[in-house]
Amino acid sequence: MEEIRQVIREDLGKELSDLFIQFDEKPHGAASLAQVHKAVLPDGRTVAVKVQHPKVQRQSSKDIVVMEFLLQVVHWLFPDFAFMWLVEEAKKNLPLELDFLNEGRNAEKIADMLRKFNFLKIPKIHWDLSTKRILTMDFAEGGQVNDREYMRKHGINVNEISQNLGKIYSEMIFVNGFVHCDPHPGNVLVRKCPESNKTEIVLLDHGLYQVLNQDFRLDYCRLWQSLIKGDLKGIERYSKRLGTGDLYPLFACVLTARSWTSVNAGISQTPVTQSEDVEIRTNAALYLPQISELLNRVPRQMLLLLKTNDLLRGIETILQTRASSSSFINMSRCCTRAIARHKRNKSKSRSRRLRISLSECWSLCQIDLYELVLWLRSSTLVRWVFYLFSCLPYPN
């Protein structure tokens, strides 16, 4: 606590007791860079105060030097394993993560970008109590997104959470190109809103974002459209445009965590099986040198996306909603909108823009119709109606 008081004294110029009428000494959460304490402002508002460990700034540069040296040793001992990109990413991202003002700006930017999603909550930043080493925000209650028992206890629909999380990330990746890259369960809370009793997702820790350039984002959109449909020519074409070369089949499997057989059939058409998971884990070990080579080939933007995909897939696995049709439907909608918007922006002809908009509407209608068909197939009420009709006597 003395270190916490020292950082607050140095950065905010006041004693902790002058700023907060209550400050929990036990951290509400702790990690390698900082820890979070629950506190109460003089006006009675409850806030979360994220305080950076005082030695992190000085130590981080030494850590990167040590990491670089160790990875060079590994590469010398095992030439097939080239992981120097880890050092490059750490050099680029760690200074950003250590600047809490940057995290606050990211939080406000993504809250504005995704303001249409009423179920998404981003805690409000208190700028008068924030510095590069201190971030003060509204305190958010909730259970972690992987806590099925919490959801059961509070009447939260697991499928709704998974679907809404997919909507958030599809919008970030395919439409906005501004992606929260640390969606581990501690940073994604779920809760019932006390006023409306509606389910909400709270997104925390906005220090690590990836900005996708337009060409990369559009190629990534088209690649996912090809993966969902099982369009092998499209998979090859857009994977190669993302730098994979002849390793495009491996890239498709890494990106989707599906076997090449499932990729061939279209990942939206084939459910995930236990035997396929075993096959993937086995192949991950067998093809480690090729995976290392692949990671060195792809654009650096892809690395954090792969990490984000992996964390989201882990959440879906725990929630038992992995490879659900709703996630592919959300992705398809966002990809369709993103590509249509790009074509409209490029077109100077009004009639051409109109045709693009009509084509977009038709594609979105097809997706809506497909979603309706899936709902009808799974609806218990519809099955009962069909059953009752089948029991009616036929007229003579």
Short mmCIF file of C-alpha atoms in Angstrom, two decimals:
data_model
loop_
_atom_site.label_atom_id
_atom_site.label_comp_id
_atom_site.label_asym_id
_atom_site.label_seq_id
_atom_site.Cartn_x
_atom_site.Cartn_y
_atom_site.Cartn_z
CA MET A 1 0.00 0.00 0.00
CA GLU A 2 2.89 2.37 0.62
CA GLU A 3 3.94 1.95 -3.03
CA ILE A 4 0.34 2.69 -4.11
CA ARG A 5 0.31 5.85 -1.96
CA GLN A 6 3.68 6.88 -3.39
CA VAL A 7 2.53 6.57 -7.04
CA ILE A 8 -0.68 8.52 -6.28
CA ARG A 9 1.31 11.20 -4.41
CA GLU A 10 3.84 11.57 -7.26
CA ASP A 11 1.33 11.56 -10.13
CA LEU A 12 -1.74 13.31 -8.68
CA GLY A 13 0.03 15.59 -6.20
CA LYS A 14 -2.25 14.67 -3.29
CA GLU A 15 -2.48 12.07 -0.57
CA LEU A 16 -4.69 9.05 -1.19
CA SER A 17 -6.94 10.05 1.74
CA ASP A 18 -7.57 13.48 0.17
CA LEU A 19 -8.87 11.94 -3.06
CA PHE A 20 -10.91 8.97 -1.81
CA ILE A 21 -13.11 8.55 1.26
CA GLN A 22 -12.66 4.79 0.99
CA PHE A 23 -9.90 2.74 -0.69
CA ASP A 24 -9.81 -1.06 -0.47
CA GLU A 25 -6.31 -2.16 0.43
CA LYS A 26 -6.85 -5.63 -1.03
CA PRO A 27 -6.60 -5.42 -4.85
CA HIS A 28 -9.75 -6.27 -6.77
CA GLY A 29 -7.47 -7.59 -9.51
CA ALA A 30 -3.71 -7.86 -10.00
CA ALA A 31 -1.48 -8.53 -13.00
CA SER A 32 2.10 -8.10 -14.13
CA LEU A 33 1.87 -4.37 -14.97
CA ALA A 34 -0.63 -3.03 -12.45
CA GLN A 35 -3.28 -3.77 -9.88
CA VAL A 36 -6.83 -2.48 -9.48
CA HIS A 37 -8.37 -1.21 -6.24
CA LYS A 38 -11.99 -0.40 -5.50
CA ALA A 39 -12.47 3.10 -4.07
CA VAL A 40 -15.16 5.66 -3.28
CA LEU A 41 -14.98 9.32 -4.32
CA PRO A 42 -16.03 12.17 -1.96
CA ASP A 43 -19.31 12.50 -3.91
CA GLY A 44 -20.13 8.82 -3.20
CA ARG A 45 -19.40 7.35 -6.64
CA THR A 46 -17.62 3.99 -6.65
CA VAL A 47 -14.60 3.79 -8.93
CA ALA A 48 -11.87 1.35 -9.90
CA VAL A 49 -8.33 2.73 -9.59
CA LYS A 50 -5.70 0.99 -11.70
CA VAL A 51 -2.20 1.72 -10.38
CA GLN A 52 0.97 0.73 -12.20
CA HIS A 53 3.66 -1.09 -10.24
CA PRO A 54 6.35 1.60 -9.64
CA LYS A 55 9.29 -0.42 -10.98
CA VAL A 56 7.64 -1.67 -14.19
CA GLN A 57 8.74 1.27 -16.38
CA ARG A 58 12.43 0.80 -15.51
CA GLN A 59 12.31 -2.99 -15.56
CA SER A 60 10.45 -3.40 -18.86
CA SER A 61 13.38 -2.31 -21.07
CA LYS A 62 15.66 -4.79 -19.29
CA ASP A 63 13.06 -7.54 -19.75
CA ILE A 64 12.97 -6.94 -23.50
CA VAL A 65 16.79 -7.15 -23.73
CA VAL A 66 16.73 -10.45 -21.81
CA MET A 67 13.89 -11.77 -24.01
CA GLU A 68 15.81 -10.84 -27.16
CA PHE A 69 18.96 -12.60 -25.94
CA LEU A 70 17.10 -15.78 -24.94
CA LEU A 71 15.24 -15.99 -28.24
CA GLN A 72 18.52 -15.61 -30.15
CA VAL A 73 19.94 -18.50 -28.09
CA VAL A 74 16.87 -20.63 -28.86
CA HIS A 75 17.19 -19.82 -32.57
CA TRP A 76 20.90 -20.75 -32.48
CA LEU A 77 20.15 -24.09 -30.79
CA PHE A 78 17.03 -24.82 -32.87
CA PRO A 79 17.28 -23.02 -36.25
CA ASP A 80 13.75 -24.11 -37.25
CA PHE A 81 12.21 -22.02 -34.46
CA ALA A 82 12.44 -18.31 -35.30
CA PHE A 83 10.44 -16.31 -32.78
CA MET A 84 12.17 -12.93 -33.02
CA TRP A 85 8.82 -11.43 -33.95
CA LEU A 86 7.95 -11.77 -30.24
CA VAL A 87 10.62 -9.19 -29.42
CA GLU A 88 9.44 -6.86 -32.19
CA GLU A 89 5.87 -7.04 -30.90
CA ALA A 90 6.96 -6.51 -27.28
CA LYS A 91 9.03 -3.44 -28.25
CA LYS A 92 6.04 -1.97 -30.06
CA ASN A 93 3.22 -2.87 -27.67
CA LEU A 94 4.70 -2.70 -24.16
CA PRO A 95 5.21 1.10 -24.14
CA LEU A 96 1.58 1.50 -25.26
CA GLU A 97 0.33 -0.82 -22.50
CA LEU A 98 2.36 1.12 -19.92
CA ASP A 99 0.69 4.41 -20.91
CA PHE A 100 -2.65 4.40 -19.08
CA LEU A 101 -3.73 7.65 -20.80
CA ASN A 102 -3.52 5.74 -24.08
CA GLU A 103 -5.70 3.02 -22.52
CA GLY A 104 -8.27 5.64 -21.50
CA ARG A 105 -8.36 7.07 -25.03
CA ASN A 106 -8.81 3.58 -26.48
CA ALA A 107 -11.72 2.96 -24.09
CA GLU A 108 -13.50 6.13 -25.19
CA LYS A 109 -12.80 5.46 -28.88
CA ILE A 110 -14.22 1.92 -28.85
CA ALA A 111 -17.21 3.02 -26.73
CA ASP A 112 -18.05 5.59 -29.43
CA MET A 113 -17.47 3.12 -32.30
CA LEU A 114 -19.75 0.49 -30.77
CA ARG A 115 -22.35 2.82 -29.24
CA LYS A 116 -25.14 1.07 -31.21
CA PHE A 117 -24.74 -2.03 -29.01
CA ASN A 118 -26.85 -1.24 -25.93
CA PHE A 119 -25.67 -4.45 -24.26
CA LEU A 120 -22.00 -3.33 -24.28
CA LYS A 121 -20.69 -1.26 -21.38
CA ILE A 122 -17.29 0.44 -21.27
CA PRO A 123 -16.52 2.03 -17.88
CA LYS A 124 -16.34 5.83 -18.00
CA ILE A 125 -12.85 7.30 -17.49
CA HIS A 126 -12.26 9.93 -14.78
CA TRP A 127 -9.59 12.03 -16.50
CA ASP A 128 -8.99 14.31 -13.49
CA LEU A 129 -7.76 11.26 -11.56
CA SER A 130 -5.79 9.62 -14.38
CA THR A 131 -2.15 9.84 -15.49
CA LYS A 132 0.27 7.65 -17.43
CA ARG A 133 0.54 5.39 -14.34
CA ILE A 134 -2.95 5.76 -12.86
CA LEU A 135 -6.31 5.11 -14.53
CA THR A 136 -9.52 5.83 -12.65
CA MET A 137 -12.82 4.62 -14.09
CA ASP A 138 -16.36 3.74 -12.99
CA PHE A 139 -16.41 0.51 -11.04
CA ALA A 140 -18.18 -2.32 -12.91
CA GLU A 141 -19.77 -5.27 -11.13
CA GLY A 142 -20.17 -8.62 -12.84
CA GLY A 143 -19.01 -12.20 -13.18
CA GLN A 144 -16.29 -13.37 -15.53
CA VAL A 145 -17.49 -14.50 -18.93
CA ASN A 146 -16.24 -18.06 -18.30
CA ASP A 147 -18.16 -18.42 -15.02
CA ARG A 148 -21.12 -20.59 -16.04
CA GLU A 149 -22.25 -20.96 -12.42
CA TYR A 150 -22.51 -17.15 -12.04
CA MET A 151 -24.60 -17.00 -15.24
CA ARG A 152 -26.87 -19.81 -14.08
CA LYS A 153 -27.36 -18.14 -10.68
CA HIS A 154 -28.21 -14.75 -12.25
CA GLY A 155 -30.37 -16.09 -15.09
CA ILE A 156 -27.96 -15.08 -17.85
CA ASN A 157 -28.37 -16.87 -21.19
CA VAL A 158 -25.02 -18.37 -22.23
CA ASN A 159 -25.95 -18.40 -25.94
CA GLU A 160 -26.95 -14.72 -25.81
CA ILE A 161 -23.58 -13.82 -24.26
CA SER A 162 -21.67 -15.80 -26.88
CA GLN A 163 -23.71 -14.29 -29.72
CA ASN A 164 -23.26 -10.72 -28.43
CA LEU A 165 -19.54 -11.19 -27.88
CA GLY A 166 -19.31 -12.38 -31.49
CA LYS A 167 -21.18 -9.27 -32.66
CA ILE A 168 -18.78 -7.00 -30.77
CA TYR A 169 -15.64 -8.59 -32.18
CA SER A 170 -16.97 -8.99 -35.72
CA GLU A 171 -17.76 -5.26 -35.73
CA MET A 172 -14.30 -4.42 -34.37
CA ILE A 173 -12.36 -6.62 -36.77
CA PHE A 174 -14.25 -6.50 -40.05
CA VAL A 175 -15.98 -3.12 -39.97
CA ASN A 176 -13.89 -0.77 -37.81
CA GLY A 177 -10.42 -2.34 -37.96
CA PHE A 178 -9.80 -1.34 -34.34
CA VAL A 179 -9.53 -4.47 -32.21
CA HIS A 180 -9.34 -5.07 -28.44
CA CYS A 181 -6.65 -7.75 -28.34
CA ASP A 182 -6.85 -9.02 -24.76
CA PRO A 183 -10.30 -10.59 -24.31
CA HIS A 184 -9.29 -13.06 -21.60
CA PRO A 185 -12.10 -13.88 -19.13
CA GLY A 186 -10.85 -11.39 -16.51
CA ASN A 187 -11.38 -8.55 -18.99
CA VAL A 188 -14.89 -9.58 -20.10
CA LEU A 189 -17.59 -9.38 -17.41
CA VAL A 190 -21.27 -10.28 -17.72
CA ARG A 191 -24.16 -9.04 -15.59
CA LYS A 192 -27.85 -8.24 -15.41
CA CYS A 193 -28.54 -4.50 -15.53
CA PRO A 194 -30.27 -3.58 -12.21
CA GLU A 195 -32.60 -1.07 -13.92
CA SER A 196 -33.63 -2.89 -17.11
CA ASN A 197 -32.80 -6.49 -16.08
CA LYS A 198 -31.20 -6.92 -19.53
CA THR A 199 -27.98 -8.86 -19.98
CA GLU A 200 -24.85 -6.73 -20.44
CA ILE A 201 -21.21 -7.34 -21.35
CA VAL A 202 -18.56 -5.14 -19.70
CA LEU A 203 -15.28 -4.85 -21.60
CA LEU A 204 -12.24 -3.93 -19.49
CA ASP A 205 -8.50 -3.28 -20.01
CA HIS A 206 -8.14 -1.29 -23.21
CA GLY A 207 -4.36 -1.05 -23.24
CA LEU A 208 -3.72 -3.43 -26.15
CA TYR A 209 -5.43 -2.64 -29.45
CA GLN A 210 -4.54 -3.55 -33.02
CA VAL A 211 -5.28 -1.09 -35.82
CA LEU A 212 -5.87 -2.92 -39.12
CA ASN A 213 -5.04 -1.13 -42.35
CA GLN A 214 -7.76 -1.15 -44.99
CA ASP A 215 -6.19 -3.58 -47.48
CA PHE A 216 -5.42 -6.10 -44.75
CA ARG A 217 -8.92 -5.79 -43.25
CA LEU A 218 -10.68 -6.32 -46.60
CA ASP A 219 -8.50 -9.33 -47.51
CA TYR A 220 -9.24 -10.73 -44.04
CA CYS A 221 -12.99 -10.18 -44.62
CA ARG A 222 -12.88 -12.02 -47.93
CA LEU A 223 -10.79 -14.82 -46.45
CA TRP A 224 -13.37 -15.44 -43.71
CA GLN A 225 -16.19 -15.37 -46.24
CA SER A 226 -14.30 -18.06 -48.20
CA LEU A 227 -13.67 -20.11 -45.03
CA ILE A 228 -17.34 -20.02 -44.04
CA LYS A 229 -18.47 -21.12 -47.53
CA GLY A 230 -15.66 -23.63 -48.13
CA ASP A 231 -14.46 -21.70 -51.19
CA LEU A 232 -10.99 -23.24 -51.62
CA LYS A 233 -9.92 -20.90 -54.43
CA GLY A 234 -10.87 -17.92 -52.29
CA ILE A 235 -9.05 -19.39 -49.27
CA GLU A 236 -5.88 -19.83 -51.34
CA ARG A 237 -6.12 -16.42 -52.98
CA TYR A 238 -6.74 -14.32 -49.88
CA SER A 239 -4.39 -16.32 -47.64
CA LYS A 240 -1.59 -15.71 -50.16
CA ARG A 241 -2.47 -12.03 -50.24
CA LEU A 242 -1.91 -12.08 -46.47
CA GLY A 243 1.59 -13.42 -47.01
CA THR A 244 1.23 -17.14 -46.28
CA GLY A 245 2.63 -18.41 -49.60
CA ASP A 246 2.37 -22.19 -50.00
CA LEU A 247 1.47 -22.56 -46.30
CA TYR A 248 -2.10 -21.36 -46.93
CA PRO A 249 -3.73 -24.71 -45.92
CA LEU A 250 -1.89 -24.61 -42.59
CA PHE A 251 -2.90 -20.97 -42.15
CA ALA A 252 -6.58 -21.82 -42.71
CA CYS A 253 -6.35 -24.53 -40.04
CA VAL A 254 -4.49 -22.27 -37.57
CA LEU A 255 -6.96 -19.42 -38.08
CA THR A 256 -10.06 -21.58 -37.59
CA ALA A 257 -8.64 -24.30 -35.28
CA ARG A 258 -10.33 -26.76 -37.64
CA SER A 259 -8.98 -29.66 -39.68
CA TRP A 260 -8.33 -29.28 -43.41
CA THR A 261 -11.26 -31.68 -44.02
CA SER A 262 -13.62 -29.27 -42.24
CA VAL A 263 -12.13 -26.28 -44.05
CA ASN A 264 -12.77 -28.06 -47.39
CA ALA A 265 -16.40 -28.65 -46.47
CA GLY A 266 -16.94 -25.13 -45.13
CA ILE A 267 -16.53 -24.53 -41.39
CA SER A 268 -20.13 -23.35 -41.02
CA GLN A 269 -21.37 -26.71 -42.33
CA THR A 270 -19.36 -29.07 -40.09
CA PRO A 271 -19.71 -29.27 -36.29
CA VAL A 272 -16.62 -29.50 -34.09
CA THR A 273 -16.00 -33.03 -32.81
CA GLN A 274 -13.75 -34.36 -30.07
CA SER A 275 -11.75 -36.41 -32.59
CA GLU A 276 -11.12 -33.27 -34.65
CA ASP A 277 -9.84 -31.45 -31.55
CA VAL A 278 -7.44 -34.33 -30.87
CA GLU A 279 -6.28 -34.20 -34.50
CA ILE A 280 -5.65 -30.44 -34.25
CA ARG A 281 -3.61 -30.78 -31.03
CA THR A 282 -1.56 -33.63 -32.51
CA ASN A 283 -0.86 -31.72 -35.71
CA ALA A 284 0.05 -28.56 -33.79
CA ALA A 285 2.99 -30.45 -32.29
CA LEU A 286 3.95 -32.15 -35.57
CA TYR A 287 3.91 -28.94 -37.62
CA LEU A 288 5.54 -26.59 -35.11
CA PRO A 289 8.46 -25.65 -37.44
CA GLN A 290 6.00 -24.83 -40.25
CA ILE A 291 3.81 -22.84 -37.82
CA SER A 292 6.92 -20.90 -36.76
CA GLU A 293 7.68 -20.15 -40.42
CA LEU A 294 4.06 -19.10 -41.01
CA LEU A 295 4.10 -16.65 -38.11
CA ASN A 296 7.24 -15.08 -39.54
CA ARG A 297 5.59 -14.66 -42.96
CA VAL A 298 2.23 -13.09 -42.09
CA PRO A 299 1.84 -9.32 -41.47
CA ARG A 300 2.44 -8.26 -37.86
CA GLN A 301 -1.21 -7.17 -37.66
CA MET A 302 -2.15 -10.84 -37.92
CA LEU A 303 -0.26 -11.89 -34.78
CA LEU A 304 -2.50 -10.10 -32.29
CA LEU A 305 -5.57 -11.18 -34.27
CA LEU A 306 -4.49 -14.82 -33.89
CA LYS A 307 -4.09 -14.26 -30.15
CA THR A 308 -7.52 -12.62 -30.00
CA ASN A 309 -9.10 -15.49 -31.97
CA ASP A 310 -7.55 -17.99 -29.60
CA LEU A 311 -8.84 -16.21 -26.48
CA LEU A 312 -12.36 -15.90 -27.95
CA ARG A 313 -12.31 -19.56 -28.98
CA GLY A 314 -11.33 -20.49 -25.41
CA ILE A 315 -14.34 -18.58 -24.07
CA GLU A 316 -16.66 -20.28 -26.59
CA THR A 317 -15.27 -23.69 -25.63
CA ILE A 318 -16.01 -23.07 -21.94
CA LEU A 319 -19.48 -21.74 -22.77
CA GLN A 320 -19.99 -24.76 -25.11
CA THR A 321 -20.99 -22.47 -27.99
CA ARG A 322 -17.97 -23.03 -30.26
CA ALA A 323 -18.59 -23.02 -34.02
CA SER A 324 -22.22 -22.02 -33.46
CA SER A 325 -24.16 -20.88 -36.52
CA SER A 326 -24.85 -17.47 -34.90
CA SER A 327 -21.15 -16.59 -34.82
CA PHE A 328 -20.76 -17.30 -38.54
CA ILE A 329 -23.94 -15.34 -39.31
CA ASN A 330 -22.61 -12.29 -37.42
CA MET A 331 -19.26 -12.54 -39.20
CA SER A 332 -20.97 -12.85 -42.60
CA ARG A 333 -23.07 -9.74 -41.95
CA CYS A 334 -20.07 -7.66 -40.92
CA CYS A 335 -17.94 -8.86 -43.85
CA THR A 336 -20.75 -8.05 -46.29
CA ARG A 337 -21.22 -4.55 -44.85
CA ALA A 338 -17.48 -3.81 -44.75
CA ILE A 339 -16.87 -4.83 -48.37
CA ALA A 340 -19.95 -2.95 -49.61
CA ARG A 341 -18.90 0.21 -47.77
CA HIS A 342 -15.43 0.00 -49.32
CA LYS A 343 -16.89 -0.40 -52.83
CA ARG A 344 -19.24 2.57 -52.30
CA ASN A 345 -16.37 4.77 -51.12
CA LYS A 346 -14.34 3.88 -54.22
CA SER A 347 -17.19 4.44 -56.68
CA LYS A 348 -17.78 7.91 -58.14
CA SER A 349 -20.96 6.93 -59.98
CA ARG A 350 -24.24 7.43 -58.14
CA SER A 351 -25.90 4.59 -60.06
CA ARG A 352 -22.96 2.30 -59.26
CA ARG A 353 -23.27 3.14 -55.53
CA LEU A 354 -27.00 2.41 -55.72
CA ARG A 355 -26.33 -1.02 -57.31
CA ILE A 356 -23.76 -1.77 -54.58
CA SER A 357 -26.28 -0.84 -51.87
CA LEU A 358 -29.01 -2.98 -53.45
CA SER A 359 -26.60 -5.92 -53.72
CA GLU A 360 -25.64 -5.43 -50.07
CA CYS A 361 -29.31 -5.38 -49.01
CA TRP A 362 -29.97 -8.56 -50.99
CA SER A 363 -26.98 -10.35 -49.41
CA LEU A 364 -28.05 -9.25 -45.92
CA CYS A 365 -31.63 -10.43 -46.64
CA GLN A 366 -30.26 -13.84 -47.66
CA ILE A 367 -28.32 -14.02 -44.37
CA ASP A 368 -31.48 -13.03 -42.45
CA LEU A 369 -33.48 -15.69 -44.27
CA TYR A 370 -30.83 -18.32 -43.50
CA GLU A 371 -30.93 -17.29 -39.82
CA LEU A 372 -34.74 -17.58 -39.82
CA VAL A 373 -34.56 -21.08 -41.33
CA LEU A 374 -32.06 -22.15 -38.64
CA TRP A 375 -34.35 -20.73 -35.95
CA LEU A 376 -37.37 -22.55 -37.36
CA ARG A 377 -35.43 -25.82 -37.41
CA SER A 378 -34.41 -25.46 -33.77
CA SER A 379 -37.65 -23.97 -32.40
CA THR A 380 -39.54 -26.26 -30.04
CA LEU A 381 -42.79 -24.36 -30.70
CA VAL A 382 -42.48 -24.87 -34.47
CA ARG A 383 -41.76 -28.58 -33.99
CA TRP A 384 -44.92 -28.90 -31.85
CA VAL A 385 -47.01 -27.10 -34.50
CA PHE A 386 -45.75 -29.46 -37.20
CA TYR A 387 -46.43 -32.41 -34.91
CA LEU A 388 -50.02 -31.25 -34.27
CA PHE A 389 -50.62 -30.76 -38.00
CA SER A 390 -49.30 -34.25 -38.72
CA CYS A 391 -51.79 -35.66 -36.20
CA LEU A 392 -54.79 -34.03 -37.87
CA PRO A 393 -56.96 -36.43 -39.94
CA TYR A 394 -56.73 -35.95 -43.71
CA PRO A 395 -60.04 -34.95 -45.40
CA ASN A 396 -61.73 -37.62 -47.52
#
